[in-house]
PDB file of C-alpha atoms in Angstrom:
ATOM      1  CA  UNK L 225     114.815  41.441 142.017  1.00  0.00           C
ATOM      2  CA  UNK L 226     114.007  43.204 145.058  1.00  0.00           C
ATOM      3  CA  UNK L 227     116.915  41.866 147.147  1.00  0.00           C
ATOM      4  CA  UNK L 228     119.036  42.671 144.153  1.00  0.00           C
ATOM      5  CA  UNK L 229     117.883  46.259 143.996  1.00  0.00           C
ATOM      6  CA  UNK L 230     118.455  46.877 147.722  1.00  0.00           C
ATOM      7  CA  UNK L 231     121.893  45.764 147.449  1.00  0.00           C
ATOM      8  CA  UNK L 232     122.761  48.086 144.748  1.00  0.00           C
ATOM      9  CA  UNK L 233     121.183  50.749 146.785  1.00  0.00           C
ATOM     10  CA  UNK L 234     123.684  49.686 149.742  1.00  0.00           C
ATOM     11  CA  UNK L 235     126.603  49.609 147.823  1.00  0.00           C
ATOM     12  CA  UNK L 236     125.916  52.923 146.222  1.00  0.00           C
ATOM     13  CA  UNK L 237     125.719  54.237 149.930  1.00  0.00           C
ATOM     14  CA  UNK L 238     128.857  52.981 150.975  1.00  0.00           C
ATOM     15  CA  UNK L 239     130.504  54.447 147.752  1.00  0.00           C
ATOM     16  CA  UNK L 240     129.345  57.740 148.429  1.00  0.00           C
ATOM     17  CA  UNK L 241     131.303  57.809 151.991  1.00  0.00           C
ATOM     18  CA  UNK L 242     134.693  59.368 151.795  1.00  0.00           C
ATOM     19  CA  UNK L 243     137.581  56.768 151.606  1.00  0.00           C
ATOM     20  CA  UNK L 244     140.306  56.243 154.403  1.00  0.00           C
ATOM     21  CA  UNK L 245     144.050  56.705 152.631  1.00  0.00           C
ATOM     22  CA  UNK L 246     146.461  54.026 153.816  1.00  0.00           C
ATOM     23  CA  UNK L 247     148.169  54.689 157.258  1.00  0.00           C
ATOM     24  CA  UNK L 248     151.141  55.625 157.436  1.00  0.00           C
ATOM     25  CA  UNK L 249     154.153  56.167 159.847  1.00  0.00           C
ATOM     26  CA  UNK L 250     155.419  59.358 158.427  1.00  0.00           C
ATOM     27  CA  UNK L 251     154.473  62.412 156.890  1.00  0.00           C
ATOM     28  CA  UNK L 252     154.352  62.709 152.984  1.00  0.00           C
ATOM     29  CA  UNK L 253     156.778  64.335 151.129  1.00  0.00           C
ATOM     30  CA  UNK L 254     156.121  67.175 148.769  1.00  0.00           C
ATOM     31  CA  UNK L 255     156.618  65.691 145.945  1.00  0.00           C
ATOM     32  CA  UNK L 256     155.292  62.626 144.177  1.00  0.00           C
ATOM     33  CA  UNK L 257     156.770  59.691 145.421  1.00  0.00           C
ATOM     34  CA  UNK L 258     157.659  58.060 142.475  1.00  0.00           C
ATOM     35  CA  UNK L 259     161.258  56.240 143.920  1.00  0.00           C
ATOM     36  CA  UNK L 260     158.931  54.509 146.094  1.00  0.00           C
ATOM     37  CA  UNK L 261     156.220  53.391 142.907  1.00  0.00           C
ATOM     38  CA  UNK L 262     159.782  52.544 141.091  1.00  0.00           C
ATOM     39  CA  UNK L 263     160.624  49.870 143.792  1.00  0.00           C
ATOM     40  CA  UNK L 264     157.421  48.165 143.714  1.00  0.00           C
ATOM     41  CA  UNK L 265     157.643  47.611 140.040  1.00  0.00           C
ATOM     42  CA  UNK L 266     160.918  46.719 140.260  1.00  0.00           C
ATOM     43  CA  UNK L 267     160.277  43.879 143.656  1.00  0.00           C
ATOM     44  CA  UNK L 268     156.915  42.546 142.328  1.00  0.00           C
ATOM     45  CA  UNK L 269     156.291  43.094 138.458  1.00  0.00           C
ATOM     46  CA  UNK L 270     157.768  40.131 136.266  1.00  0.00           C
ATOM     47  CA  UNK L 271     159.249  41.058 132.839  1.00  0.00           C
ATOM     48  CA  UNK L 272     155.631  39.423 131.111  1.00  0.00           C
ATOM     49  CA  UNK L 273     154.310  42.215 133.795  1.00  0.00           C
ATOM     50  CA  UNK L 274     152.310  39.854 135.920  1.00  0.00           C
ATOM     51  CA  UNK L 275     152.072  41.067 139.543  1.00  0.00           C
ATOM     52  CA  UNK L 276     153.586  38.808 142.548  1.00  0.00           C
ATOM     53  CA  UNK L 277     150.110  40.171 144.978  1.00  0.00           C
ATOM     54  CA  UNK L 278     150.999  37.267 147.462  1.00  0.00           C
ATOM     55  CA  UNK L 279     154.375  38.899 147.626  1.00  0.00           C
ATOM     56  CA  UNK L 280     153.536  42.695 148.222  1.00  0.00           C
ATOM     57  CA  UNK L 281     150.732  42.045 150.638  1.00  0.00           C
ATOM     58  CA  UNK L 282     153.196  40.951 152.594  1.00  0.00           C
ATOM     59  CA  UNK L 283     155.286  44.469 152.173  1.00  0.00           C
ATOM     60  CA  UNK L 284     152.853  46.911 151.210  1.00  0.00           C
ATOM     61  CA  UNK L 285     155.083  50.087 152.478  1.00  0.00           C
ATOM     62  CA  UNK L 286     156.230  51.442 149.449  1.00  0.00           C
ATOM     63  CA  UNK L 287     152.891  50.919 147.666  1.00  0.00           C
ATOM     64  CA  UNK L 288     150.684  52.302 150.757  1.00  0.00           C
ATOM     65  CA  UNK L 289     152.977  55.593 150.526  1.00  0.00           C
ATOM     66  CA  UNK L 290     152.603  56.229 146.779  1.00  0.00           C
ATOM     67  CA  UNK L 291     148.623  55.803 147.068  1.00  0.00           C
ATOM     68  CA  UNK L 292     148.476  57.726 150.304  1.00  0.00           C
ATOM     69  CA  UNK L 293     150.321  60.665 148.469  1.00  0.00           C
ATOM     70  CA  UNK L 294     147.964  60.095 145.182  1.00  0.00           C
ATOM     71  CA  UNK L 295     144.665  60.179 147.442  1.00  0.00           C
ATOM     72  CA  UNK L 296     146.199  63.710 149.253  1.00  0.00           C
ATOM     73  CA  UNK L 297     147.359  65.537 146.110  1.00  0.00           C
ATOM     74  CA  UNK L 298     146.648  65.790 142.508  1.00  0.00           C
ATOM     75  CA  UNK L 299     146.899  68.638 139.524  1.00  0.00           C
ATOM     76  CA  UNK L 300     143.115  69.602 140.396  1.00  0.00           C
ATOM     77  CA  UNK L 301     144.453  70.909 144.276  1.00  0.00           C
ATOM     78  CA  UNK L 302     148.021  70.858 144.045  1.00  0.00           C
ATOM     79  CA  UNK L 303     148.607  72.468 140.371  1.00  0.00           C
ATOM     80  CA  UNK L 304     152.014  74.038 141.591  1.00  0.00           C
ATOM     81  CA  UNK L 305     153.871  70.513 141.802  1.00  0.00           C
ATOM     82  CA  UNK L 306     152.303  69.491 138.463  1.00  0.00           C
ATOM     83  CA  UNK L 307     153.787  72.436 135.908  1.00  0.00           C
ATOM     84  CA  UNK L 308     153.148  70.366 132.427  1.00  0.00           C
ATOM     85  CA  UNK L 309     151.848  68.463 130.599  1.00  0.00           C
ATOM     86  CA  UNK L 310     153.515  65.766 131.134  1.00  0.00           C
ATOM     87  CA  UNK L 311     153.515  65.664 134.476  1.00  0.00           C
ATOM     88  CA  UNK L 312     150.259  65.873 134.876  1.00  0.00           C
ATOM     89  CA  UNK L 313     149.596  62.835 132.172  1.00  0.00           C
ATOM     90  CA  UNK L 314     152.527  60.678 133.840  1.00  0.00           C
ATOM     91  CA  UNK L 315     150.865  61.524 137.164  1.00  0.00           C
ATOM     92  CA  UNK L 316     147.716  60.009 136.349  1.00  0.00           C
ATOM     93  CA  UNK L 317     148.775  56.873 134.776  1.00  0.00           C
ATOM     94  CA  UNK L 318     150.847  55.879 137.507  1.00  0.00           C
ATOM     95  CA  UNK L 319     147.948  56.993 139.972  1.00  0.00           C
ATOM     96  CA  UNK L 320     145.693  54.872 138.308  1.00  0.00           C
ATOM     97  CA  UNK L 321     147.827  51.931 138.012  1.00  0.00           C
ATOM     98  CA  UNK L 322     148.832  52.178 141.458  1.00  0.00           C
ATOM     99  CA  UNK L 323     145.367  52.051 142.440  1.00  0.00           C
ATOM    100  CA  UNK L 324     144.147  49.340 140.733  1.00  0.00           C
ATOM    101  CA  UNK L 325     146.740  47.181 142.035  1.00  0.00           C
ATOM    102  CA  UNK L 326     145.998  48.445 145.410  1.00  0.00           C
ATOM    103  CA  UNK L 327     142.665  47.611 144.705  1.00  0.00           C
ATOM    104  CA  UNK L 328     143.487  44.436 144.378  1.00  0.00           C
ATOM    105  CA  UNK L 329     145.042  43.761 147.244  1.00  0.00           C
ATOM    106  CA  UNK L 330     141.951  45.668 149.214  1.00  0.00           C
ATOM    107  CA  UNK L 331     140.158  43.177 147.456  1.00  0.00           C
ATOM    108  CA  UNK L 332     141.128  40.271 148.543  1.00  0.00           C
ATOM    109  CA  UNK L 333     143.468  38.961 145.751  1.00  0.00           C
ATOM    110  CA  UNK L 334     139.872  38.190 143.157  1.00  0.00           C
ATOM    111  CA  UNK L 335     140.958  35.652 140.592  1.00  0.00           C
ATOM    112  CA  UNK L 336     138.964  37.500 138.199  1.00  0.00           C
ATOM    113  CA  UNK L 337     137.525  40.956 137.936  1.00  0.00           C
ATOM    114  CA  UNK L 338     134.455  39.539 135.639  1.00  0.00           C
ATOM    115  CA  UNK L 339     130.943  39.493 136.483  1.00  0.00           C
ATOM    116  CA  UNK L 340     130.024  41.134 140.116  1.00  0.00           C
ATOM    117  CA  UNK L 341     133.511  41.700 141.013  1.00  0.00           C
ATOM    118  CA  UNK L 342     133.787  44.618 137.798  1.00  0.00           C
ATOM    119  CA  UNK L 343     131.286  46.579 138.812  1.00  0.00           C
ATOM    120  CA  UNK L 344     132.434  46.586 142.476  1.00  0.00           C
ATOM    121  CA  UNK L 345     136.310  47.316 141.312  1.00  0.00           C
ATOM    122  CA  UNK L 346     135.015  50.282 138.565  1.00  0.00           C
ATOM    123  CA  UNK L 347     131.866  51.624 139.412  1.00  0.00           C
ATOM    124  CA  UNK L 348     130.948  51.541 143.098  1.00  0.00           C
ATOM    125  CA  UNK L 349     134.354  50.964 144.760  1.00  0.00           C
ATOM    126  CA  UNK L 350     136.012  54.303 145.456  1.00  0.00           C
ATOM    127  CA  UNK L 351     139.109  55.547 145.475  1.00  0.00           C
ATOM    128  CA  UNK L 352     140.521  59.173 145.954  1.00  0.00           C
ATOM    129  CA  UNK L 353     142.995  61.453 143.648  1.00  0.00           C
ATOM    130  CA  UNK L 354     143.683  64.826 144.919  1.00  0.00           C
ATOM    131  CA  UNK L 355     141.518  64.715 147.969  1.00  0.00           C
ATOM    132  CA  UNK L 356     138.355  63.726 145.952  1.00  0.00           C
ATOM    133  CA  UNK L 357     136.443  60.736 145.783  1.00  0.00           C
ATOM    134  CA  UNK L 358     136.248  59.287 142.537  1.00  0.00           C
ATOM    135  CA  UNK L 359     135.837  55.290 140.787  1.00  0.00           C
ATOM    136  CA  UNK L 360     138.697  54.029 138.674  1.00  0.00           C
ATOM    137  CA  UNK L 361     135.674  54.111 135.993  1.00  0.00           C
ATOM    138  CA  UNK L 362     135.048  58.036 136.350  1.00  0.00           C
ATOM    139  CA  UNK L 363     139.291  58.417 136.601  1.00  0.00           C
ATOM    140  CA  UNK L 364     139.840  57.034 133.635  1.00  0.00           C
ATOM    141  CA  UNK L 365     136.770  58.516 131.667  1.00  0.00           C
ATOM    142  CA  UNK L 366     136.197  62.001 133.022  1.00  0.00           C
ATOM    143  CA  UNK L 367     139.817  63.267 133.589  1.00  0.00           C
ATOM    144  CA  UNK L 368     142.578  60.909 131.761  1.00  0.00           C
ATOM    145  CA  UNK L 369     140.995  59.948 128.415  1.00  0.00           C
ATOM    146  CA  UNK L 370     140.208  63.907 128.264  1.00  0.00           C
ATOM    147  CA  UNK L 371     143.436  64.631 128.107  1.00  0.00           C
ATOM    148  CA  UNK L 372     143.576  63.017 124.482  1.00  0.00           C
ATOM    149  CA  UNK L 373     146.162  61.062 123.666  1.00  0.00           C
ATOM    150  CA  UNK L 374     144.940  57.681 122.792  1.00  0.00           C
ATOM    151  CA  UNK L 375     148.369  56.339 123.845  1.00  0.00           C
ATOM    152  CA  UNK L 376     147.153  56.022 127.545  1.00  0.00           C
ATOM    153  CA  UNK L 377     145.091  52.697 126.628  1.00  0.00           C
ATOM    154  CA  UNK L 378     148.300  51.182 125.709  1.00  0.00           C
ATOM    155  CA  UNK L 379     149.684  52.407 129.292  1.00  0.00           C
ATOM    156  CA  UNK L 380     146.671  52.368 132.158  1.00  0.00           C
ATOM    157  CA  UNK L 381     146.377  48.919 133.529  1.00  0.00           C
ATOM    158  CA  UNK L 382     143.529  47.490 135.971  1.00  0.00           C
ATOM    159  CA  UNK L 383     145.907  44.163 136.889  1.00  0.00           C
ATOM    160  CA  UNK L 384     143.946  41.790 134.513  1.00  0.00           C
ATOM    161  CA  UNK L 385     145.903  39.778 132.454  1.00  0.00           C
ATOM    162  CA  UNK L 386     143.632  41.890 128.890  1.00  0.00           C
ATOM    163  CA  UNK L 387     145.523  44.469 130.116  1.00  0.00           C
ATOM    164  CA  UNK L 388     148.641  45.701 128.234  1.00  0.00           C
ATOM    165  CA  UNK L 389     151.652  44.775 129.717  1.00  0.00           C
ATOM    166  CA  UNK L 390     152.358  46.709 133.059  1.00  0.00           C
ATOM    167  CA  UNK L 391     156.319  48.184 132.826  1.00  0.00           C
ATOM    168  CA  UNK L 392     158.620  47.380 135.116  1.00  0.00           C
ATOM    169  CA  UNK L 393     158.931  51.784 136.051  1.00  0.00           C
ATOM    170  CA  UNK L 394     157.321  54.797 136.559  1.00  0.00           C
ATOM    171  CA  UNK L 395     155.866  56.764 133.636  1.00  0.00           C
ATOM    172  CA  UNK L 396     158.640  59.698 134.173  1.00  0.00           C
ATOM    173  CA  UNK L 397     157.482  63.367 132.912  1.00  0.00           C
ATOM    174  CA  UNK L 398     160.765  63.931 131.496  1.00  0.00           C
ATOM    175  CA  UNK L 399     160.590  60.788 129.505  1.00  0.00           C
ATOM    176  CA  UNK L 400     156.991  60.423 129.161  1.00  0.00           C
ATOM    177  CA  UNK L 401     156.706  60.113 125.306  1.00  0.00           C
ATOM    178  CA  UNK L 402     159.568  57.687 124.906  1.00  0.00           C
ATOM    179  CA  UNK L 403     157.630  55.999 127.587  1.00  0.00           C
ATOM    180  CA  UNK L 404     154.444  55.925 125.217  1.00  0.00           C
ATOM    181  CA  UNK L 405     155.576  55.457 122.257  1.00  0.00           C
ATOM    182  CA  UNK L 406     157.458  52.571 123.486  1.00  0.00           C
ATOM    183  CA  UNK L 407     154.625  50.792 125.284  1.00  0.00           C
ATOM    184  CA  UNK L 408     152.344  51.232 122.053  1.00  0.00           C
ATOM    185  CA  UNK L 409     155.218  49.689 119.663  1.00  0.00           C
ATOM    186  CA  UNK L 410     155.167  46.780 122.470  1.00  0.00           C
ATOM    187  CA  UNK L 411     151.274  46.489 122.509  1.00  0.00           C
ATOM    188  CA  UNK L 412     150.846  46.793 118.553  1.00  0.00           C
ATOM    189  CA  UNK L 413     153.672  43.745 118.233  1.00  0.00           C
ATOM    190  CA  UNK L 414     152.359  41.348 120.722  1.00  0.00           C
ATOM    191  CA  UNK L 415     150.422  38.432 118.840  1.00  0.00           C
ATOM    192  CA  UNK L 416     147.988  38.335 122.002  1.00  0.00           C
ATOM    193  CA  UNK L 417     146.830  42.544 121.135  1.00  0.00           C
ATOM    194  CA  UNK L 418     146.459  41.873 116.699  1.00  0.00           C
ATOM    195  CA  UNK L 419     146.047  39.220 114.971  1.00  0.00           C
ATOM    196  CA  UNK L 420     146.020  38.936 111.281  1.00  0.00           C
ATOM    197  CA  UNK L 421     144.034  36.330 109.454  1.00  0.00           C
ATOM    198  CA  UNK L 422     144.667  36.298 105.599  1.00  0.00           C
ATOM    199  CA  UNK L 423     142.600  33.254 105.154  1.00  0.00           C
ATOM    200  CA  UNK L 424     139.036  34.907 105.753  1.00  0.00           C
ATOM    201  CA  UNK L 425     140.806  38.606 105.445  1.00  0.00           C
ATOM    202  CA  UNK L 426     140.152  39.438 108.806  1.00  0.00           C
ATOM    203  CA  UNK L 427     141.903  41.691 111.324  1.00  0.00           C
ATOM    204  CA  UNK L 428     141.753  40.549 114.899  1.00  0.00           C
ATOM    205  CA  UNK L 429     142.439  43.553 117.270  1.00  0.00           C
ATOM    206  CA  UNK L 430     142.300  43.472 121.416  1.00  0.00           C
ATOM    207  CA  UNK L 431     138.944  44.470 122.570  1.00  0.00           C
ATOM    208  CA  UNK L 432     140.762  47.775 123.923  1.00  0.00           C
ATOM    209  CA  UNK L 433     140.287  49.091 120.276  1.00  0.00           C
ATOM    210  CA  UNK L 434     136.379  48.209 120.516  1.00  0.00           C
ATOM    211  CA  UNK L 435     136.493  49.747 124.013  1.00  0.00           C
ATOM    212  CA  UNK L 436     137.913  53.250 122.878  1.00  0.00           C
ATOM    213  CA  UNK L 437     137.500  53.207 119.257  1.00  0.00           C
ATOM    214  CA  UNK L 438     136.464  56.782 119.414  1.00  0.00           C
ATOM    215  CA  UNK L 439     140.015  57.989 120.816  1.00  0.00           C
ATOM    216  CA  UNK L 440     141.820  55.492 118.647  1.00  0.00           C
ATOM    217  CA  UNK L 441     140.004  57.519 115.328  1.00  0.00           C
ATOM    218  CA  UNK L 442     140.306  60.669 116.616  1.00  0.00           C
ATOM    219  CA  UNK L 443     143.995  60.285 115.452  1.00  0.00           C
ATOM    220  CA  UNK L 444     144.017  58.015 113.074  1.00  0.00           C
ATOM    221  CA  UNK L 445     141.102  57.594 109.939  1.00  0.00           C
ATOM    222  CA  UNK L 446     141.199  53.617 110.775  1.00  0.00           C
ATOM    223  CA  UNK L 447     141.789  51.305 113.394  1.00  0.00           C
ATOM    224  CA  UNK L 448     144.359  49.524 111.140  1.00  0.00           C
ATOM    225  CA  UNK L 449     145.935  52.665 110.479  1.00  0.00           C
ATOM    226  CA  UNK L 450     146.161  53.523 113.618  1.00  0.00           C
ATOM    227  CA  UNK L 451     147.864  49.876 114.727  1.00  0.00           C
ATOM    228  CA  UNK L 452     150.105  50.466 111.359  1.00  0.00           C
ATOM    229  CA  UNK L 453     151.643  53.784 113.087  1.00  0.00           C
ATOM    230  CA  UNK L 454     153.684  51.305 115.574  1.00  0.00           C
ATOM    231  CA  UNK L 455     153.660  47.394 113.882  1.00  0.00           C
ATOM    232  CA  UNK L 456     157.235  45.906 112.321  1.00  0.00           C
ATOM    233  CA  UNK L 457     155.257  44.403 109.924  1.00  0.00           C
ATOM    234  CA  UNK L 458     151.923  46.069 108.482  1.00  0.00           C
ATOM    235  CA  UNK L 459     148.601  44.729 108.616  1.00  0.00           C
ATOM    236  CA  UNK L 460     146.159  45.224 105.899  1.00  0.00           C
ATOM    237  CA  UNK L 461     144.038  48.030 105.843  1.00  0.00           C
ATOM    238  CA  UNK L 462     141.372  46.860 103.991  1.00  0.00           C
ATOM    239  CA  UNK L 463     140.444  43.177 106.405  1.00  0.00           C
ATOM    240  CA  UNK L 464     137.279  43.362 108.235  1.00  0.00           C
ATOM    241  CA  UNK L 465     138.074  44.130 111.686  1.00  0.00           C
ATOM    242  CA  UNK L 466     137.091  42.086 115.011  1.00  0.00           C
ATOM    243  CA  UNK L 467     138.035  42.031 118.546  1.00  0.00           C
ATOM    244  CA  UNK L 468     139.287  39.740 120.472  1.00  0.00           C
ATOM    245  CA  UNK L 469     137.721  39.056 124.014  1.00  0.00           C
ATOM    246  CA  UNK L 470     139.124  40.478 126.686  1.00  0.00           C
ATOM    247  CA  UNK L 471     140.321  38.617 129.743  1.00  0.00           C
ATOM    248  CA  UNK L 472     139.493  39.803 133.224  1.00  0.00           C
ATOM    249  CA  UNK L 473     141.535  37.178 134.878  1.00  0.00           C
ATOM    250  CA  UNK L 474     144.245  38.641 137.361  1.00  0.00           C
ATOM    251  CA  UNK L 475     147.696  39.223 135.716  1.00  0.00           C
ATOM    252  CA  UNK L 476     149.253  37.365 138.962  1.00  0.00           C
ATOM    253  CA  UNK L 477     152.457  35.720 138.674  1.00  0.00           C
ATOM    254  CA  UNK L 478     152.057  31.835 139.074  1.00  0.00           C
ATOM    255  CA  UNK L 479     152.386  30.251 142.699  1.00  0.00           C
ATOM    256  CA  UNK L 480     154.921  27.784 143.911  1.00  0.00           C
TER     257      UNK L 480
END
């Protein structure tokens, strides 16, 4: 227990130190960088949104820029290039996506994010948004989910393969609630996110909803209502609900 304790103590020293931004040849522009996000979505993310990491640690340029820019600026010290809403929301969910895939690559490429390797990716491990130090944990808790709009669960992805499905683009400002609304039709449709047994009356729901059931009723009286807002074909209100398990795995697109 001791040994245990004193690395726990260790790693919560080296999370405290501030965290080196990717190097980079040439300045950053002024504004976000988003072409450059585009192009790794569009190179490495499969249509099933599984991430080719062998691939883009081999060309890491256009990722290393966007991240770079994201650890440098942010609404909290660069309000002036972030003048809605929306581009402040669209900001952060393509921050934190880009960071947890760069994450992954800093990493190591994990097979799995379970056990150990979760606390290490969400808790301790830092990364930086606007020139502050923060964990993808505190990032998605203390600044994005505050922004209420329980549509960023279907949206903000950590690379595991529970995650919803990672888009092949950039949340744009202009199009942001298209963007959303889209993305939560997609996650509310896939078999894999609800599943609806009529047998034992029983409403099987991905363990996002048991996550962040709070933001989920905050708009909606139920769960199922909620999942009703965006499904082709309704589920019943009235089933017991459960959750089904998440999986940590890495969403990595299958080797040769």
């Amino acid at each position: 227990m001791k040994k245990l304790a004193l690395a726990f103590y260790l790693l919560s020293l080296a999370s405290c130190a501030k965290v080196p931004r990717p190097m980079l040849a040439d300045p950053l522009p002024t504004e976000p960088p988003y072409a450059a996000w585009q192009r790794v979505l569009e190179r490495y993310v499969d249509d099933l949104g599984r991430v080719d990491f062998a691939a883009l640690a081999e060309d890491r340029n256009d990722l290393n820029l966007f991240v770079a820019w994201v650890y440098d600026n942010g609404p909290n010290n660069r309000p002036d290039r972030f003048p809605t809403r929306n581009h402040i929301l669209a900001f952060h969910l393509n921050a934190y996506n880009a960071l947890a895939m760069y994450k992954v690559l800093e990493t190591g490429i994990p097979a799995t994010l379970a056990g150990f390797r979760k606390i290490w990716f969400f808790y301790l491990g830092k990364v930086q948004v606007g020139g502050e130090t923060i964990s993808l944990y505190d990032y998605e808790n203390k600044i994005i989910r505050p922004l209420s709009d329980p549509r960023v669960h279907v949206a903000l992805n950590c690379m595991s393969v529970g995650c919803p499905r990672l888009p092949r683009e950039p949340f744009w400002p202009e199009r942001l609630e298209e963007q959303l609304e889209r993305e939560a039709k997609r996650f509310f449709n896939e078999s894999r996110n609800v599943q609806v047994d009529h047998a034992n009356q029983i409403l099987r729901l991905s363990e996002i909803l048991d996550f962040y059931t709070a933001d989920f009723l905050a708009a909606a009286p139920s769960l199922a209502v909620y999942v009703n807002r965006y499904r082709e074909k309704l589920v019943p209100e009235s089933y017991a609900v459960k959750f089904i398990p998440y999986d940590w795995t890495i969403n990595r697109q299958p080797g040769p």
